Coordinates of C-alpha atoms in Angstrom, one line a residue:
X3 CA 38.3 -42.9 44.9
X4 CA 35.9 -43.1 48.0
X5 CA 37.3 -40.0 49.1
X6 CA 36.7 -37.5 46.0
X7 CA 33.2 -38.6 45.4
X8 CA 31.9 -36.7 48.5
X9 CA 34.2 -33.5 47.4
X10 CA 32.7 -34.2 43.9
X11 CA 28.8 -34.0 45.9
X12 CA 29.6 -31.0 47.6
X13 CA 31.2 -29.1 44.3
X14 CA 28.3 -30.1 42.5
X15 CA 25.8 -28.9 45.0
X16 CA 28.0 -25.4 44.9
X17 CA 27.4 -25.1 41.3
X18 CA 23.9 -25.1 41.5
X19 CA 23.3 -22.9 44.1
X20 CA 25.2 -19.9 42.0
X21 CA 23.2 -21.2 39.3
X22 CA 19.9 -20.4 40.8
X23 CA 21.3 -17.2 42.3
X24 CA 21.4 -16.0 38.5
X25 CA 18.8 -18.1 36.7
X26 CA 16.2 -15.4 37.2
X27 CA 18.5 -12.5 35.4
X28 CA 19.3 -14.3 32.6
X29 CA 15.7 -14.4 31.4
X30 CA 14.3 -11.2 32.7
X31 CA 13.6 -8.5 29.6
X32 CA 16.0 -6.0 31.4
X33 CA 18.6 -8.0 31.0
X34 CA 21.0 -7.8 27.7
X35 CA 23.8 -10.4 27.9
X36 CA 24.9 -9.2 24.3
X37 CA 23.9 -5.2 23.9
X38 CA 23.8 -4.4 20.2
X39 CA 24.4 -0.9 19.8
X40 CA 22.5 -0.7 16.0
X41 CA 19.6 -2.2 17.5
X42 CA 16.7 -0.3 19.0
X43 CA 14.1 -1.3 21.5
X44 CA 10.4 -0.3 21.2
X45 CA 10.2 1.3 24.2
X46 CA 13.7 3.2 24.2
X47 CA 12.9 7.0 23.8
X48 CA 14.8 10.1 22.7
X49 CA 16.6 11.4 25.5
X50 CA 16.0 14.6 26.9
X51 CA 17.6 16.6 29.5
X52 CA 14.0 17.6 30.9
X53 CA 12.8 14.6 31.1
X54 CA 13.8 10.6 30.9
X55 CA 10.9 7.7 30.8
X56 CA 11.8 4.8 33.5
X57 CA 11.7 1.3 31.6
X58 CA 10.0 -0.2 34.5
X59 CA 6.2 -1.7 33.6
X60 CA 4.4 -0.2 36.8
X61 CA 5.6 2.9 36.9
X62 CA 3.9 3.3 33.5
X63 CA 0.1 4.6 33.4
X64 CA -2.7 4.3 30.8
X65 CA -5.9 5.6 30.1
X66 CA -8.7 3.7 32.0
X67 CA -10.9 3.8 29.0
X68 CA -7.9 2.2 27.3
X69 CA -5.5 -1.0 27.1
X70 CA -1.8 -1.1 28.0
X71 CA -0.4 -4.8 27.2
X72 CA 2.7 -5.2 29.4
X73 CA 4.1 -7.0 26.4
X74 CA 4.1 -3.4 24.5
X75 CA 4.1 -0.8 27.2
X76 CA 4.4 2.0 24.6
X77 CA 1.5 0.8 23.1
X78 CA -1.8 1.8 24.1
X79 CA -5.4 0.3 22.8
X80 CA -8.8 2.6 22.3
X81 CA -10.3 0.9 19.5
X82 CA -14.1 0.3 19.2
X83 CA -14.4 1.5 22.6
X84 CA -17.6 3.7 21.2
X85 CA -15.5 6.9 23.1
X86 CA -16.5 10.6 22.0
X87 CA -13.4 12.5 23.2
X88 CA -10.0 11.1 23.5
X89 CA -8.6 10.4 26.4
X90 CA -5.9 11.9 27.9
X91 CA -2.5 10.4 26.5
X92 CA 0.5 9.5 29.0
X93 CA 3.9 10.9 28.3
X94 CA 5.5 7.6 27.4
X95 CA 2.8 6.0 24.7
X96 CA 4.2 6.0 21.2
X97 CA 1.6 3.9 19.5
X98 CA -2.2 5.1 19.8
X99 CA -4.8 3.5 18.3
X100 CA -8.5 5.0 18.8
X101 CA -10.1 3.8 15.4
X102 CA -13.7 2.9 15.4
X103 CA -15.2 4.9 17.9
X104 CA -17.3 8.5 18.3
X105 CA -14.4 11.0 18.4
X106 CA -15.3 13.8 16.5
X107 CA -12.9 16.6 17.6
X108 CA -9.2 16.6 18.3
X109 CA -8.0 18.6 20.9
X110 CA -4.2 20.1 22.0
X111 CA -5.2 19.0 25.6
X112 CA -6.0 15.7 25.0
X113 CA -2.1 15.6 24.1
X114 CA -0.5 17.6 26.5
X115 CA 1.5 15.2 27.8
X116 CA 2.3 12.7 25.0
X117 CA 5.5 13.9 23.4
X118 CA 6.9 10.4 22.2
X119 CA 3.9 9.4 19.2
X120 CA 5.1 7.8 16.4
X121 CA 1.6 6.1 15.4
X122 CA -1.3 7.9 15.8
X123 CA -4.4 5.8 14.3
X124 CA -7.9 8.3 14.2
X125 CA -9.5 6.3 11.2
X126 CA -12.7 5.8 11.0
X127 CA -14.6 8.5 13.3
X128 CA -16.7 11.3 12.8
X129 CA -13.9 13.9 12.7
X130 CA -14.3 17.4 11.0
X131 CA -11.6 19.6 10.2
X132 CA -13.0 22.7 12.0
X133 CA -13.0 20.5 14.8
X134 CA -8.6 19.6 14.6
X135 CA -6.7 22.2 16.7
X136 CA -4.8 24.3 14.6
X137 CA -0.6 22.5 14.9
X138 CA -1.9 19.4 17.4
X139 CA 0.0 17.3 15.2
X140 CA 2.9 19.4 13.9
X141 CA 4.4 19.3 17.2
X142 CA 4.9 15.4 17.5
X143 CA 8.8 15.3 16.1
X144 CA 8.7 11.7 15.9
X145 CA 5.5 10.9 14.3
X146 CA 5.6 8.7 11.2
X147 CA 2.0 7.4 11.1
X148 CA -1.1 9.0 10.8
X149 CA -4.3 7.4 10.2
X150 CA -7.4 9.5 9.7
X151 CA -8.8 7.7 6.9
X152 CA -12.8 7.2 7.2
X153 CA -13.5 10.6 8.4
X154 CA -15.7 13.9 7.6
X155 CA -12.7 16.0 6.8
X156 CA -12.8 18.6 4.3
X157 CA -9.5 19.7 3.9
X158 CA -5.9 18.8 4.2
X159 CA -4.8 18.7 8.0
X160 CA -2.1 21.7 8.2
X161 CA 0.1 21.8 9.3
X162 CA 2.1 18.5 9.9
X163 CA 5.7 17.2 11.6
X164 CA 8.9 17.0 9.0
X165 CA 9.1 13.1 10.7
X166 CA 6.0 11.8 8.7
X167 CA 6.5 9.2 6.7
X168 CA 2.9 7.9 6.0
X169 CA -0.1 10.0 5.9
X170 CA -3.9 8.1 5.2
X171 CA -6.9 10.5 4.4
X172 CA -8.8 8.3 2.4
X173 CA -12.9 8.0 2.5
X174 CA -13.2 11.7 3.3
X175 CA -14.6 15.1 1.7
X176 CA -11.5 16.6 1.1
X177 CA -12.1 19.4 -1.6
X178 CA -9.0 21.9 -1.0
X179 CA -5.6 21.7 -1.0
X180 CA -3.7 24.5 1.1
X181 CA -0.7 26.0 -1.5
X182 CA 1.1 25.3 1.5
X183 CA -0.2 22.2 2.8
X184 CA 2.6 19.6 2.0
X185 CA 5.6 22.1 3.0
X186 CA 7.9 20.4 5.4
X187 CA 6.9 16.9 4.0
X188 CA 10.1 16.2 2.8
X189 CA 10.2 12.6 4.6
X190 CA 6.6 11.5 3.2
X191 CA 6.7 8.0 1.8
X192 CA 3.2 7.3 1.4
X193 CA -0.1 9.5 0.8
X194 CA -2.8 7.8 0.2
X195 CA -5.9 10.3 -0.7
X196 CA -8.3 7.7 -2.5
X197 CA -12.1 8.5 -1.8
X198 CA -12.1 12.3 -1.2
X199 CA -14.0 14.9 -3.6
X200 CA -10.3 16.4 -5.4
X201 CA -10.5 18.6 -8.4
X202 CA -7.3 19.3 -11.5
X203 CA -7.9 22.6 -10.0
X204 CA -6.5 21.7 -6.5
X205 CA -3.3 19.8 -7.8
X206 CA -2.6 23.0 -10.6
X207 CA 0.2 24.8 -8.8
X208 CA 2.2 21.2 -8.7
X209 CA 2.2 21.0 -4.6
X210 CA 3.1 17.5 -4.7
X211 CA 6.5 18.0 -6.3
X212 CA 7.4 18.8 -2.9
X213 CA 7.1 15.8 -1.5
X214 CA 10.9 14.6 -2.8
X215 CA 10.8 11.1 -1.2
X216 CA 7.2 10.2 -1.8
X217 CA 6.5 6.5 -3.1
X218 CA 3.2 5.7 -3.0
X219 CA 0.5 8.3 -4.2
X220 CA -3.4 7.0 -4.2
X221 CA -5.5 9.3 -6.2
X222 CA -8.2 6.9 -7.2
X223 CA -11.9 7.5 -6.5
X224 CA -11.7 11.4 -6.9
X225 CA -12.7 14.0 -9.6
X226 CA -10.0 14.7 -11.6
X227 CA -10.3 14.5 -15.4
X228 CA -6.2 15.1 -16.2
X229 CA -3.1 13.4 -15.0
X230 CA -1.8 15.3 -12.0
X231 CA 1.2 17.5 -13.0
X232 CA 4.3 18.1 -10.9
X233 CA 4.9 14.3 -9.2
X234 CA 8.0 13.8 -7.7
X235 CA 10.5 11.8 -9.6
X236 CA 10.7 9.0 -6.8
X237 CA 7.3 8.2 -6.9
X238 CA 7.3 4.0 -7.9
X239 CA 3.3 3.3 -7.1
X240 CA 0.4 5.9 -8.4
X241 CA -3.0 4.8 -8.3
X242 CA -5.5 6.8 -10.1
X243 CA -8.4 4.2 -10.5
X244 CA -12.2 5.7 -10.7
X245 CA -12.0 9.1 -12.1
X246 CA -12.6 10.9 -15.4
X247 CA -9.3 11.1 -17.2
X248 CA -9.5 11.0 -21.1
X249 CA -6.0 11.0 -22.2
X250 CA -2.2 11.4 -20.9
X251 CA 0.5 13.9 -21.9
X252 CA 2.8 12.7 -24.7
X253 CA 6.2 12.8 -22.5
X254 CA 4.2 12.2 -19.3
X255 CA 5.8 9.7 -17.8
X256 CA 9.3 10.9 -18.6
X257 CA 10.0 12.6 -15.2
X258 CA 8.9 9.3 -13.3
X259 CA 11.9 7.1 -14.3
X260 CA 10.9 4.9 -11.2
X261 CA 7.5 4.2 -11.5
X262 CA 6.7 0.3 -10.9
X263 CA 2.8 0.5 -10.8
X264 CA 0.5 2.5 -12.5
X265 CA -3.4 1.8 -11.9
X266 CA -5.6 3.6 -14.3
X267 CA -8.6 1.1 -14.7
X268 CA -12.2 3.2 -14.9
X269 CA -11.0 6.0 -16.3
X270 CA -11.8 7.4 -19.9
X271 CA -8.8 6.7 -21.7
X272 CA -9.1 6.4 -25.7
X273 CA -6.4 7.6 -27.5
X274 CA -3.1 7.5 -25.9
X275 CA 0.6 7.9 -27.1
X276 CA 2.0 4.4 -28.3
X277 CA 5.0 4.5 -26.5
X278 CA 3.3 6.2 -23.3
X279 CA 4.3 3.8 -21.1
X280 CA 7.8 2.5 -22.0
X281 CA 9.3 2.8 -18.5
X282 CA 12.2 0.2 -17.8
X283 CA 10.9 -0.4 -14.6
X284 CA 7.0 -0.5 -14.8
X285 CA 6.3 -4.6 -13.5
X286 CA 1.7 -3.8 -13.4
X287 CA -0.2 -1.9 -15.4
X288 CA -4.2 -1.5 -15.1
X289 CA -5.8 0.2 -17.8
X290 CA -8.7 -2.2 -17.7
X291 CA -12.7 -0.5 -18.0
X292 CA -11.4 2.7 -19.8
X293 CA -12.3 3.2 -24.1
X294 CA -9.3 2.0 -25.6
X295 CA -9.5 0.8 -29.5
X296 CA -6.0 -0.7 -29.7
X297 CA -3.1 -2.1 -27.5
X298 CA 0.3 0.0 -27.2
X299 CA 3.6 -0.9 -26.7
X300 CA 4.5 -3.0 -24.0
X301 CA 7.5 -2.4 -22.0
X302 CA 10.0 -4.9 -21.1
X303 CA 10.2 -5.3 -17.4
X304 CA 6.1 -5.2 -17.6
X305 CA 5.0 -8.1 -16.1
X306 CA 1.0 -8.3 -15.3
X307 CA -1.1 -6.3 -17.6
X308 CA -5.0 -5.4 -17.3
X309 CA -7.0 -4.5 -20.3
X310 CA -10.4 -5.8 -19.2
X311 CA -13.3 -4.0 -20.2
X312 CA -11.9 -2.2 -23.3
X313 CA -12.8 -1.7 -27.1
X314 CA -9.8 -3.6 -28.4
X315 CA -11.5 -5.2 -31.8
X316 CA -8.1 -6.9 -32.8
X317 CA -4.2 -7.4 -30.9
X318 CA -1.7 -5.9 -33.2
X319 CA 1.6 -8.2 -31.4
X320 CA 4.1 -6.8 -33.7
X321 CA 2.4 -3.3 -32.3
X322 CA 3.1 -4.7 -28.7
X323 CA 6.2 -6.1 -29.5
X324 CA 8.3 -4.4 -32.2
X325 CA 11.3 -6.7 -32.6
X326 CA 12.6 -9.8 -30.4
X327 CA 15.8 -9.2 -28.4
X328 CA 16.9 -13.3 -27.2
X329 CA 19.3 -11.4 -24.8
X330 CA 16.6 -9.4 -23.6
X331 CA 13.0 -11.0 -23.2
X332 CA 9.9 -9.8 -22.3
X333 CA 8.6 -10.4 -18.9
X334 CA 5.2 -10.2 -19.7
X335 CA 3.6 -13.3 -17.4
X336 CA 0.1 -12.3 -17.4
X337 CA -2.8 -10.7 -19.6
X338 CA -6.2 -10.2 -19.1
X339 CA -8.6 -9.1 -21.9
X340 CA -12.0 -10.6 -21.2
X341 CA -14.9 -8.0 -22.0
X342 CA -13.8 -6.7 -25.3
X343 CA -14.4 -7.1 -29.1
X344 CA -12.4 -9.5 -29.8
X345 CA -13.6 -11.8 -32.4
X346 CA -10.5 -14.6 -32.3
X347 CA -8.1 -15.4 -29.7
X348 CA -5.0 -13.4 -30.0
X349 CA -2.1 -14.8 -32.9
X350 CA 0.3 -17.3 -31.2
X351 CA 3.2 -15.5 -31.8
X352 CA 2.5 -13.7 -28.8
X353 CA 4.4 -16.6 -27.3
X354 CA 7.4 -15.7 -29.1
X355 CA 7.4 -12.5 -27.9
X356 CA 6.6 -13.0 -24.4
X357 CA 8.3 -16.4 -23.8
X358 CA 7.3 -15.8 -19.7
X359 CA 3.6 -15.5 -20.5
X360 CA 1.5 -18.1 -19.1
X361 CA -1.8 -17.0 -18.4
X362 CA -4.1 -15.0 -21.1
X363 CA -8.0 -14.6 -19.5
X364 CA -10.4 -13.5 -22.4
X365 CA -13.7 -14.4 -20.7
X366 CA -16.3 -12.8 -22.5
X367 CA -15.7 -10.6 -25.7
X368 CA -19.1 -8.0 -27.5
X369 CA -19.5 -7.9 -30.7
X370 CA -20.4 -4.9 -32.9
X371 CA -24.1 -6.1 -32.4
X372 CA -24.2 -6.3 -28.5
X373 CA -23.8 -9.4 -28.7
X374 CA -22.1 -11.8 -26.0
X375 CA -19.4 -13.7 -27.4
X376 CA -17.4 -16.7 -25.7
X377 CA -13.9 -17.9 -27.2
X378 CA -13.0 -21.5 -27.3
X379 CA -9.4 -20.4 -25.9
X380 CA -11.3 -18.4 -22.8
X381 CA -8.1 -19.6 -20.3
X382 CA -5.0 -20.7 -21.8
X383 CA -2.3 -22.0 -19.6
X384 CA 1.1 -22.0 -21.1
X385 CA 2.4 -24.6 -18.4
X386 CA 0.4 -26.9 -16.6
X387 CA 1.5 -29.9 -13.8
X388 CA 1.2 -33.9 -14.6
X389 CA -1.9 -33.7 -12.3
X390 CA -4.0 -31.1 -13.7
X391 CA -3.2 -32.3 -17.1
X392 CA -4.6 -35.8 -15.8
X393 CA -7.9 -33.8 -14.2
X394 CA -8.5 -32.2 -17.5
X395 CA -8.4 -35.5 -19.1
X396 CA -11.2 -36.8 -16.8
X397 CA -13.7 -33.3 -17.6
X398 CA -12.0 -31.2 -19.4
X399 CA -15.2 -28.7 -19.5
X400 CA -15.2 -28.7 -16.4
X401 CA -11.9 -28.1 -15.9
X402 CA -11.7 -25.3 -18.0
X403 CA -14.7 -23.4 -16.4
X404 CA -13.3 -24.1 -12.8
X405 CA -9.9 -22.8 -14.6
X406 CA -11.1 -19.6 -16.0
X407 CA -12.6 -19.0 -12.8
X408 CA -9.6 -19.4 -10.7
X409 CA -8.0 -17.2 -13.2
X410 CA -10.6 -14.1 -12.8
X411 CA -10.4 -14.1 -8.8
X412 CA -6.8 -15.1 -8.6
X413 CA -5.9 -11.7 -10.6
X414 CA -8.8 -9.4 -9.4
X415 CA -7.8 -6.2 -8.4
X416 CA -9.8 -4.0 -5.7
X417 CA -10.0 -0.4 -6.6
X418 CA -8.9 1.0 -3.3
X419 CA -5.5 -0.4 -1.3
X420 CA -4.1 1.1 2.2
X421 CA -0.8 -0.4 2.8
X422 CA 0.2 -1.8 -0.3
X423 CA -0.2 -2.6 0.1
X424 CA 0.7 -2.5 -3.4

């Protein structure tokens, strides 16, 4: 036994020394004990036979004006850096970000060397679209971001790479439309054109029905005074809050199967087709501060409904809700109707048609007079906790007021949305 404990000391000692010969490989980024072959660094590039970018953190160069984090090496900071031009790009940057400063040209030579983009974020600057060299975009083949939102632009940029997937132009003076504009856009998810100065007349020859995989649309804010004609059939969000439409097609909605939000509120709708918006998948619809008189079908799968600021005198339900399907409920959950005429709370057998409801806001109604009316039922809660039954006991007015207003701000609604964002 005396004998092996020394062999057992000098094994030991062995083990540790190849240990610390490796122990600074296994945690270095280069190294991949496990390569996955469906996963993707940041930083690895397309190939080409021209060229190849070294994944080595000093050979890699950066703008002095800008930052280059080590931690993202394609990545390369400009922001609020009160710049005029932008600075020259190095070949291996893929996301750029010079929002919030002075830049009000863009420039092919700025760009001559960056050939990897796939963000390029240009929002809020004092860009014109004189100023954009003609194709300084269209020749990024792996661009899928581009931010120019909170500019002076005053048409479409034109033209653009096949590889983008979301293009932001909102909070400019965008007027025209080139017939050509969105050719080649067949990869667009997202277009989001809120804030500009658009016309029926630009949208007439149905330019956007060439957009085959576009999702999102944001209209809202503009000047149009019809529904826009010729959206592609996988659009699921479309947002045309703040302009002057007055009514909607009869079979409008009939080519946009997969529509899941529609936002409409501040518009002049008055007369629309009862069944307008039966759409199986529609889960939100806002058609609050608009002129409607009545309520219209509601569709199944709707779930949060806005009809705020309205002329709605009375709720027909059995209008809303035809017949009652136990293997088929409503999902209706939410409904806001504050700022109308009604003169009594809506009949209770709303709850038999929408068993999921649970929240009904009517806040302030007007009366025929201009008067201000308040309901007794302002917030009704279909389901409420032990504890906040106990609270009400203890004030229920105030309560109820503290209620209603966490209703109002926990379902408000901002008329303009960038990433969803929805």
């Amino acid at each position: 036994m005396g004998f092996l404990s020394p062999i057992c000391v000098i094994f030991f000692f062995f083990g540790v020394k190849v240990y610390c010969q490796y122990e600074s490989y296994q945690w270095d980024e280069d190294y991949d004990q496990d390569p996955d072959d469906d996963y993707q660094t940041e930083f690895q590039l397309r190939q080409s036979v021209e060229y190849r970018v070294p994944f080595h953190q000093y050979t890699l160069g950066c703008a002095s004006e800008c930052f280059c984090p080590t931690n993202f090496p394609s990545s390369m900071y400009c922001d609020n850096r009160k710049l005029k031009t932008i600075p020259n790009i190095p070949m291996h940057i893929q996301q750029l970000y010079l929002q919030f400063n002075e830049i009000e040209a863009v420039t092919t030579n700025s760009f001559i060397n960056a050939t990897y983009l796939k963000e390029i974020n240009l929002s809020h600057n004092k860009i014109k679209s004189q100023k954009i060299d003609y194709g300084v975009f269209a020749k990024f083949s792996n661009l899928l971001q581009l931010h120019l939102e909170h500019n002076n632009l005053e048409e479409f940029p034109f033209p653009l790479p096949k590889s983008l997937e979301r293009l932001l132009l909102g909070y400019n003076e965008i007027s025209t439309l080139q017939t050509n504009a969105m050719d080649g856009l067949v990869n667009l998810t997202m277009l989001d054109l809120c804030y500009n100065h658009l016309h029926d007349s630009v949208l007439k020859d149905k330019i956007l029905a060439k957009m085959e995989k576009l999702m999102q649309l944001n209209l809202c804010n503009n000047r149009l005074e019809s529904m826009p004609p010729g959206l592609p059939s996988s659009l699921m969000y479309l947002s045309l809050e703040n302009n002057s439409i007055s009514s909607i097609p009869e079979k409008y909605f009939d080519k946009l199967p997969n529509l899941h939000a529609l936002r409409m509120s501040h518009n002049k709708l008055q007369d629309i087709p009862y069944n307008i918006f039966n759409l199986s998948n529609l889960i939100e619809l806002n058609v609050g501060h608009n002129k409607l008189k009545q309520a219209f079908y509601i569709p199944r799968n709707l779930e949060h409904l806005y009809l705020e600021n309205n002329e709605i005198e009375k709720f027909n339900v059995t209008m809303m809700c035809p017949s009652i399907d136990p293997l088929h409920l409503h999902h209706l959950t939410y409904l806001r109707v504050d700022q109308n005429k009604l003169q009594e709370p809506i009949s209770s057998y709303i709850f038999f048609c929408f068993p999921h409801l649970h929240s009904v806001y009517y806040g302030e109604q007007s009366s025929t007079h201009g008067q201000t009316i308040q309901l007794k039922t302002q917030v009704f809660r279909r389901f409420q906790d032990d504890d906040d039954n106990s609270d009400d006991d203890d004030d229920p007015e105030g309560a109820h007021e503290g209620q209603e207003q966490e209703e109002a701000e926990g379902h408000f609604d901002p008329h303009y949305y960038e990433i969803q964002e929805w």
